[in-house]
Tab-separated table of C-alpha atoms in Angstrom:
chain	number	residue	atom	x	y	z
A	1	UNK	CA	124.750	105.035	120.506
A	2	UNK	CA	124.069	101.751	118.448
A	3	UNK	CA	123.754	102.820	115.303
A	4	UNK	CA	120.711	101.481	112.715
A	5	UNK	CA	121.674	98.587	111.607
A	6	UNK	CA	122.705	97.079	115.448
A	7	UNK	CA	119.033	98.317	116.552
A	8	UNK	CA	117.427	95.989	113.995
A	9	UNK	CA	119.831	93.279	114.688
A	10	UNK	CA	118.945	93.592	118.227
A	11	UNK	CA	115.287	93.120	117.923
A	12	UNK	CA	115.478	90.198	115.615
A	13	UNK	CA	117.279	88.488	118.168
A	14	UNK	CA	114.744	89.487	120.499
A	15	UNK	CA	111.970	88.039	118.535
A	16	UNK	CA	113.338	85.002	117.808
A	17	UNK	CA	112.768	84.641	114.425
A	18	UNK	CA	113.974	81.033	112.706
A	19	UNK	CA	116.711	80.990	110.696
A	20	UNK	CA	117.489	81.930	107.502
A	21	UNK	CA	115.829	79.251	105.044
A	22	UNK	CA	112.126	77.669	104.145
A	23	UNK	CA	110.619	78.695	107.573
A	24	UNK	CA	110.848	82.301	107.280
A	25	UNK	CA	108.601	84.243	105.408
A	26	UNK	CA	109.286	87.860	104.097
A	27	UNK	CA	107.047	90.445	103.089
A	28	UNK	CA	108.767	93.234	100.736
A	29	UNK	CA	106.514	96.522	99.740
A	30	UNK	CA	108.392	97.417	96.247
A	31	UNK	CA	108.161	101.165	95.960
A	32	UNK	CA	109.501	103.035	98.813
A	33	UNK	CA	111.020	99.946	99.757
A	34	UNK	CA	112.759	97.684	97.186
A	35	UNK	CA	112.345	100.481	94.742
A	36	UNK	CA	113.582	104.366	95.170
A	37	UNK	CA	111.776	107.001	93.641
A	38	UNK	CA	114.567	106.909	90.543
A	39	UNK	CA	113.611	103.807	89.632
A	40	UNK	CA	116.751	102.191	90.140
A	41	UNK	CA	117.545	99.123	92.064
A	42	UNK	CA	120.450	99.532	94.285
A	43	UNK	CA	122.945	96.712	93.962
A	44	UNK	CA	122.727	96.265	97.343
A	45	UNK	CA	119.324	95.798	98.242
A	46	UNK	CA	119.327	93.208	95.092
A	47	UNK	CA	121.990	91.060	96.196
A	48	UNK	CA	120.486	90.901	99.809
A	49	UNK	CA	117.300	89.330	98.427
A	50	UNK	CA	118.931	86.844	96.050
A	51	UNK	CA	121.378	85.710	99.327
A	52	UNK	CA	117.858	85.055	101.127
A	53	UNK	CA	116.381	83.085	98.136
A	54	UNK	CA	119.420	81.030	97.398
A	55	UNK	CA	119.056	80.281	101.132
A	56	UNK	CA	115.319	79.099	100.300
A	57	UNK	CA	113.749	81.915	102.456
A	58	UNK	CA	109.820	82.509	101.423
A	59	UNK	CA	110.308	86.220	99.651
A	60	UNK	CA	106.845	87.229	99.239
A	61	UNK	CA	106.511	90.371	97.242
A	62	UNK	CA	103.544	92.854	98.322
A	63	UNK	CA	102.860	95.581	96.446
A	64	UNK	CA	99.668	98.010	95.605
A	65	UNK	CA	100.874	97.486	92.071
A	66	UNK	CA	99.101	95.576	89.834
A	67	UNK	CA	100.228	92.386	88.266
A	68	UNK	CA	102.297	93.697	84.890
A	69	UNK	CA	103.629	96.259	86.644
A	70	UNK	CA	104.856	94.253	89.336
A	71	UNK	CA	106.403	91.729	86.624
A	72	UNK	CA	108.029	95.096	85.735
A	73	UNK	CA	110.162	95.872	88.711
A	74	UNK	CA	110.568	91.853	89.265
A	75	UNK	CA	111.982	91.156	86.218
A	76	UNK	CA	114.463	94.311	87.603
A	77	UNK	CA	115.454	92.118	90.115
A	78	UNK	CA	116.068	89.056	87.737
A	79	UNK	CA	113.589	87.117	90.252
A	80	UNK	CA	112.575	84.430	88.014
A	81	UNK	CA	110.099	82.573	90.004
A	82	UNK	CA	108.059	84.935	92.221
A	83	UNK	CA	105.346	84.981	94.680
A	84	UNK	CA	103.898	88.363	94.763
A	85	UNK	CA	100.625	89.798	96.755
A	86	UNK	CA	99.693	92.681	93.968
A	87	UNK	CA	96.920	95.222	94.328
A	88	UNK	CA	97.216	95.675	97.749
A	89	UNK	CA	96.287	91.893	98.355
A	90	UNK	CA	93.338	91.463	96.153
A	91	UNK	CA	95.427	89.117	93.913
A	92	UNK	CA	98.253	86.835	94.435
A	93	UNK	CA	100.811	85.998	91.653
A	94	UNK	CA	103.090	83.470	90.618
A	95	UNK	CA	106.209	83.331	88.131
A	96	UNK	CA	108.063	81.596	86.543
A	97	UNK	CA	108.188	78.067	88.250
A	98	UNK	CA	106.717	79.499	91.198
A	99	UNK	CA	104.254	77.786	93.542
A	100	UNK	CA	102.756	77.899	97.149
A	101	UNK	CA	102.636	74.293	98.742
A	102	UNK	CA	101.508	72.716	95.275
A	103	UNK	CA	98.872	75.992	94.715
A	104	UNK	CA	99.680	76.964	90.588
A	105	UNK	CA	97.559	79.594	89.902
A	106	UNK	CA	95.155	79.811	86.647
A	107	UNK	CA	96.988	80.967	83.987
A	108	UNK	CA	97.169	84.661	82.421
A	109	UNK	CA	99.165	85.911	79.610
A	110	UNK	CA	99.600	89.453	79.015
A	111	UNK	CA	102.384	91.894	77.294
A	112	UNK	CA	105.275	93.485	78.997
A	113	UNK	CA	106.180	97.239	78.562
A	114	UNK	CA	108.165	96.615	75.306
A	115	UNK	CA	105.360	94.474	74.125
A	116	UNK	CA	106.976	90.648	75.034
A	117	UNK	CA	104.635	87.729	75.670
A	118	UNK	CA	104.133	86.489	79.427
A	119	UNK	CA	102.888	84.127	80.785
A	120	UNK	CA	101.955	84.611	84.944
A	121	UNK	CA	99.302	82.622	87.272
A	122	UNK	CA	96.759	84.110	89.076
A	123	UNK	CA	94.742	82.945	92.372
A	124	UNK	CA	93.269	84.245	95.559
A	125	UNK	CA	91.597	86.774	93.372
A	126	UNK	CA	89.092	89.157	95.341
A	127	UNK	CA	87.318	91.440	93.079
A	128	UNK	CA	84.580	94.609	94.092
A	129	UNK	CA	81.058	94.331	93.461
A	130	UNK	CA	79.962	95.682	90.780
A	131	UNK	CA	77.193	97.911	92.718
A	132	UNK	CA	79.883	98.937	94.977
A	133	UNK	CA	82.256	100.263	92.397
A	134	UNK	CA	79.575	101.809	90.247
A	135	UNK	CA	79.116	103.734	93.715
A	136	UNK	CA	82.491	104.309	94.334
A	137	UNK	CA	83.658	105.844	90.803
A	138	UNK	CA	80.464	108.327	90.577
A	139	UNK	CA	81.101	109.245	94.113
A	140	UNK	CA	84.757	109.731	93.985
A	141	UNK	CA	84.986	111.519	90.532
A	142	UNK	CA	82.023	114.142	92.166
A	143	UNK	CA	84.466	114.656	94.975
A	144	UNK	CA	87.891	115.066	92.375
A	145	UNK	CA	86.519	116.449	89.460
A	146	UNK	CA	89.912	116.498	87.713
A	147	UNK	CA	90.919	113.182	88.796
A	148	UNK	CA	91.600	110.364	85.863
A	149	UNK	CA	89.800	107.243	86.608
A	150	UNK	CA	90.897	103.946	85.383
A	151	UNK	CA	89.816	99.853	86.318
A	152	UNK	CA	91.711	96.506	86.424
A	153	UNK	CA	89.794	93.616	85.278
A	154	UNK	CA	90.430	89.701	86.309
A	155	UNK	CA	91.966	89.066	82.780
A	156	UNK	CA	92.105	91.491	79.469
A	157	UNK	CA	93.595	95.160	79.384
A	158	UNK	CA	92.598	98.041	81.994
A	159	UNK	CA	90.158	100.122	81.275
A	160	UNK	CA	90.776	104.187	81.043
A	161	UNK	CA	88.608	106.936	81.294
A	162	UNK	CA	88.972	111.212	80.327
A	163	UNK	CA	92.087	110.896	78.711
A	164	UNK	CA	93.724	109.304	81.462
A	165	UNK	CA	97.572	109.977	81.039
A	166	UNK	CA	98.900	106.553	79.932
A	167	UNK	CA	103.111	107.643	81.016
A	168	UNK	CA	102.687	107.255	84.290
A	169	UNK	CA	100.956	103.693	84.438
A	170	UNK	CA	103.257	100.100	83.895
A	171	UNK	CA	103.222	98.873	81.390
A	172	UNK	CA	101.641	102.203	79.443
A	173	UNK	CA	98.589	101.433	77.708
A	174	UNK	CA	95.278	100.619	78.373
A	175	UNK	CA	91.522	100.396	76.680
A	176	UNK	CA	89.801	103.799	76.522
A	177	UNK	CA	86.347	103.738	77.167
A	178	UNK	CA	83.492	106.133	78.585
A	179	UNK	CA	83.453	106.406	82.351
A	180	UNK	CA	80.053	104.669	82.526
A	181	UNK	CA	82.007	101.308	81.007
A	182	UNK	CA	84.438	101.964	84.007
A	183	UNK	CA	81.531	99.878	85.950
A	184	UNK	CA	82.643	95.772	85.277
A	185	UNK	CA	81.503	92.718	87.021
A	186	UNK	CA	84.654	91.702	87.382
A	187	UNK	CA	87.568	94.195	89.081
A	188	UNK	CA	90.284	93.990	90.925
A	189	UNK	CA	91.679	97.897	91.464
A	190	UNK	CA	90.165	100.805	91.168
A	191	UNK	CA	92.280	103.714	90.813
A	192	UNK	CA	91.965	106.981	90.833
A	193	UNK	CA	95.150	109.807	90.219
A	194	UNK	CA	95.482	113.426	90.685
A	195	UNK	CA	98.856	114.116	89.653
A	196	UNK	CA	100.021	116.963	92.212
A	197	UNK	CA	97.498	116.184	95.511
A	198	UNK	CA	99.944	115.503	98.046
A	199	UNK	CA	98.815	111.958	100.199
A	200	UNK	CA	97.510	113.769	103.296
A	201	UNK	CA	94.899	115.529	101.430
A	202	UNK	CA	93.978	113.027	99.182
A	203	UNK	CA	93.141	110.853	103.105
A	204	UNK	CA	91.460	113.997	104.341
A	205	UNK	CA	89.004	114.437	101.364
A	206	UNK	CA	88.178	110.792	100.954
A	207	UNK	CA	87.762	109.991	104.366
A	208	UNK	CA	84.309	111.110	104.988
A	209	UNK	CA	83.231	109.777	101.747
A	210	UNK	CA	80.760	106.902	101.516
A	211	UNK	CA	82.200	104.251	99.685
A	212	UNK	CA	80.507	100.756	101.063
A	213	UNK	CA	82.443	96.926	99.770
A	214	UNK	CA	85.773	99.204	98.902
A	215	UNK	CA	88.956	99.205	100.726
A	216	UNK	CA	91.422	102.559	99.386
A	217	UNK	CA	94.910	102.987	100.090
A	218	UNK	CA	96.732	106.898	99.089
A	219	UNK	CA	100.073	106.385	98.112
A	220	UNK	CA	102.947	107.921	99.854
A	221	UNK	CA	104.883	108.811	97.189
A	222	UNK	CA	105.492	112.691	96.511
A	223	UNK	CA	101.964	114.422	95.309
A	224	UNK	CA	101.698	111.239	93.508
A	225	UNK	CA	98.065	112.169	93.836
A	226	UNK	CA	97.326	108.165	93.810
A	227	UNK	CA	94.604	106.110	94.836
A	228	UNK	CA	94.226	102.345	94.497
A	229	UNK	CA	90.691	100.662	95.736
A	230	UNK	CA	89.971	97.256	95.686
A	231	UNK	CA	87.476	94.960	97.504
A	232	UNK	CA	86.749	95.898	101.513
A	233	UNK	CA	88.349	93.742	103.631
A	234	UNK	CA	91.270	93.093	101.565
A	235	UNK	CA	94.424	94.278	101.920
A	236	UNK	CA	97.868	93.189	102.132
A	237	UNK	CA	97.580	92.104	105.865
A	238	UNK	CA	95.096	89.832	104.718
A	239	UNK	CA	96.119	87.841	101.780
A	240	UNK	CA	100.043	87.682	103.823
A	241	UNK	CA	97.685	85.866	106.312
A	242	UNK	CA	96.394	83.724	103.955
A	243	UNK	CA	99.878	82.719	101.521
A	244	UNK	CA	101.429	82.268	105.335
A	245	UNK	CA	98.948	79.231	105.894
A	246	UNK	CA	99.418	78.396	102.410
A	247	UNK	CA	102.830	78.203	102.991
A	248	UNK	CA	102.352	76.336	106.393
A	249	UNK	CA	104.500	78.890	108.284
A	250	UNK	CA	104.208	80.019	111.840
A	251	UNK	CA	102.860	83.566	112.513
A	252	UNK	CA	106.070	84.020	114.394
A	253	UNK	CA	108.167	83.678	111.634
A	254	UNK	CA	106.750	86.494	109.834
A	255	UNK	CA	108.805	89.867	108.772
A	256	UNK	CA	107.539	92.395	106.980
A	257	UNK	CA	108.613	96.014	105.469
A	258	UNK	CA	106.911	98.700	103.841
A	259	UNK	CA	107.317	102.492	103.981
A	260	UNK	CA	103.448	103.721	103.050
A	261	UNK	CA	99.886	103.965	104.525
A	262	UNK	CA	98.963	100.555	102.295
A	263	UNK	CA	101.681	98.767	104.388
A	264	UNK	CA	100.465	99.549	107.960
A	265	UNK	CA	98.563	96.141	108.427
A	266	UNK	CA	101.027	94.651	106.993
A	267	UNK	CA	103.686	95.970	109.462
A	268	UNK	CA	101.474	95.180	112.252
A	269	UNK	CA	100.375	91.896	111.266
A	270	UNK	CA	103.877	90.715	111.072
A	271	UNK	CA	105.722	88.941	113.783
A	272	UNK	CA	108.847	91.633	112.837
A	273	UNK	CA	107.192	94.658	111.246
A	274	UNK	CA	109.922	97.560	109.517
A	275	UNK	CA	109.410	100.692	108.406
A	276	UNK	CA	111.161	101.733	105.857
A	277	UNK	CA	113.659	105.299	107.030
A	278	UNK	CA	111.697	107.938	104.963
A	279	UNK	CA	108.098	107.112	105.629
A	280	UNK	CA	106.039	108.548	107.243
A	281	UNK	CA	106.389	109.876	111.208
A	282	UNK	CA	102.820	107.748	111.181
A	283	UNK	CA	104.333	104.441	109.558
A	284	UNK	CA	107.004	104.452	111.639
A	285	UNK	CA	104.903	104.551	114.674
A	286	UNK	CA	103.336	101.208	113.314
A	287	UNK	CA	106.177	99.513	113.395
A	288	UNK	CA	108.464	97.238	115.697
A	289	UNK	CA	111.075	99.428	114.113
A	290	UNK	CA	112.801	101.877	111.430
A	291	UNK	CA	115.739	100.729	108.900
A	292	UNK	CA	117.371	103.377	106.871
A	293	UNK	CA	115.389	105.231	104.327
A	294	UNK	CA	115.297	103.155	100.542
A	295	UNK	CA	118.128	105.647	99.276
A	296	UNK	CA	120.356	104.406	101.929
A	297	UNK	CA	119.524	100.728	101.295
A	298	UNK	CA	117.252	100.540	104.640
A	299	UNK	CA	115.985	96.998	103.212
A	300	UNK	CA	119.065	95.734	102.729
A	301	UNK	CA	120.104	96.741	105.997
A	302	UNK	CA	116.980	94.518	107.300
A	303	UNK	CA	117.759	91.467	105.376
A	304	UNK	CA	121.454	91.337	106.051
A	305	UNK	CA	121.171	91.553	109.639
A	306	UNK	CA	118.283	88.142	109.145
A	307	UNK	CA	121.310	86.856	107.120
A	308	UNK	CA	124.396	87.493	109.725
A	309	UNK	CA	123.030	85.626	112.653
């Protein structure tokens, strides 16, 4: 029996994928994926995505993450100048010297986790209606009681509401405020935790929900209890779409891997869509096929068999 890492070589060849290099375009989810629940990087998996920038591949991050906290887990990686798709595609980001066919960005400056200066640039921002997320938080917080709400603004800190445990956000701080100033003209994510509600049952209560102009992804991650909301009709799928015509790349030169319920369009959308080992029996179903899980390097697995041909 082939074993996983001749599978996914197999049906790269099979979907004939360009080479290595500025014509290929790669999608990487971060936690789950590039990142294992210890919050260490394997060697591996980081050397595999330098050897595909040095070769001038398009390495796209796409996370549910937010912009600092993104930075966080980039600067891990030593990526210096990054494209990343952060809150599940309702903003797109650029480090460092990055660009996107001559696109900059406008630019934000915010504070790292140990409080340093940086300087990022935003654009393709989507943001929720106001209405809509009034709607959303009232409705939500009636249905989790003992939920923590919080909001992500286009520029400035995020906003926190009852004593919303700042340890397990990136970076860890935020503006308190009274729920009712939760409701801004101007946000980005939405998210709501329940530390302890497993991701199934956070899908089966908010599913019948009414929650019109807002688009909400559970995270995978172990009774993370986490929500993230943004504008409806925006998700990762969607602004990959969009940075691929930026980027004047075929859809056929597309590859994309993810290991949660935020990355299923994603997977699908792609021209080569992997799920990541450990997700879900319901990810995996999405997708063209499965790498190892992220504590056996399953990316790296994926982006050295794109490298070998």
């Amino acid at each position: 029996m082939p074993d996983v890492s001749q599978k996914i070589r197999g049906i790269i060849d099979r979907r004939g994928l360009p080479e290595v290099g500025p014509e290929l375009m790669i999608l990487l989810d971060l936690d789950g994926t590039v990142l294992p629940p210890d919050g260490y990087i394997r060697p591996r998996v980081a050397d595999a995505i330098h050897a595909h920038i040095r070769a001038g591949s398009r390495v796209v991050i796409a996370t549910g993450r937010g912009r600092v906290s993104a930075l966080n887990v980039v600067e891990m990686l030593r990526i210096r100048n990054a494209v990343m798709i952060c809150s599940n595609g309702n903003e797109t980001v650029l480090t460092g010297r990055a660009s996107i066919n001559g696109i900059t960005g406008v630019p934000y400056e915010s504070l790292t986790d140990d409080g340093r200066p940086v300087t990022m640039r935003i654009t393709n921002v989507s943001t929720i209606d106001e209405e809509d997320l009034a709607n959303a938080l009232v409705t939500m917080k009636a249905a989790f009681p003992r939920a923590f709400f919080a909001v992500e603004p286009v520029s400035g800190e995020r906003y926190l509401a009852d004593d919303f445990p700042t340890g397990i956000l990136h970076p860890q701080r935020g503006e308190y405020v009274e729920f009712a100033d939760l409701f801004v003209d101007d946000c980005v994510r939405l998210i709501m935790v329940q530390p302890g509600l497993p991701a199934t049952e956070l899908q089966r209560r908010l599913e019948p929900l009414n929650l019109p102009g807002i688009e909400w992804a559970a995270s995978s991650s172990s009774n993370s209890g986490w929500v993230d909301a943004g504008r409806a009709g925006v998700t990762k799928a969607v602004t990959a779409d969009l940075v691929r015509r930026e980027f004047d790349i075929s859809a056929n030169s597309t590859v994309a891997i993810g290991d949660g319920h935020n990355d299923i369009g994603m997977i699908r959308w792609a021209h080569l869509g992997i799920a990541m080992g450990q997700a879900n029996p319901y990810v995996q179903q999405q997708a063209d096929a499965t790498t190892d899980s992220v504590w056996d390097d399953g990316l790296a697995t994926v982006l050295e068999a794109l490298l070998d041909r």
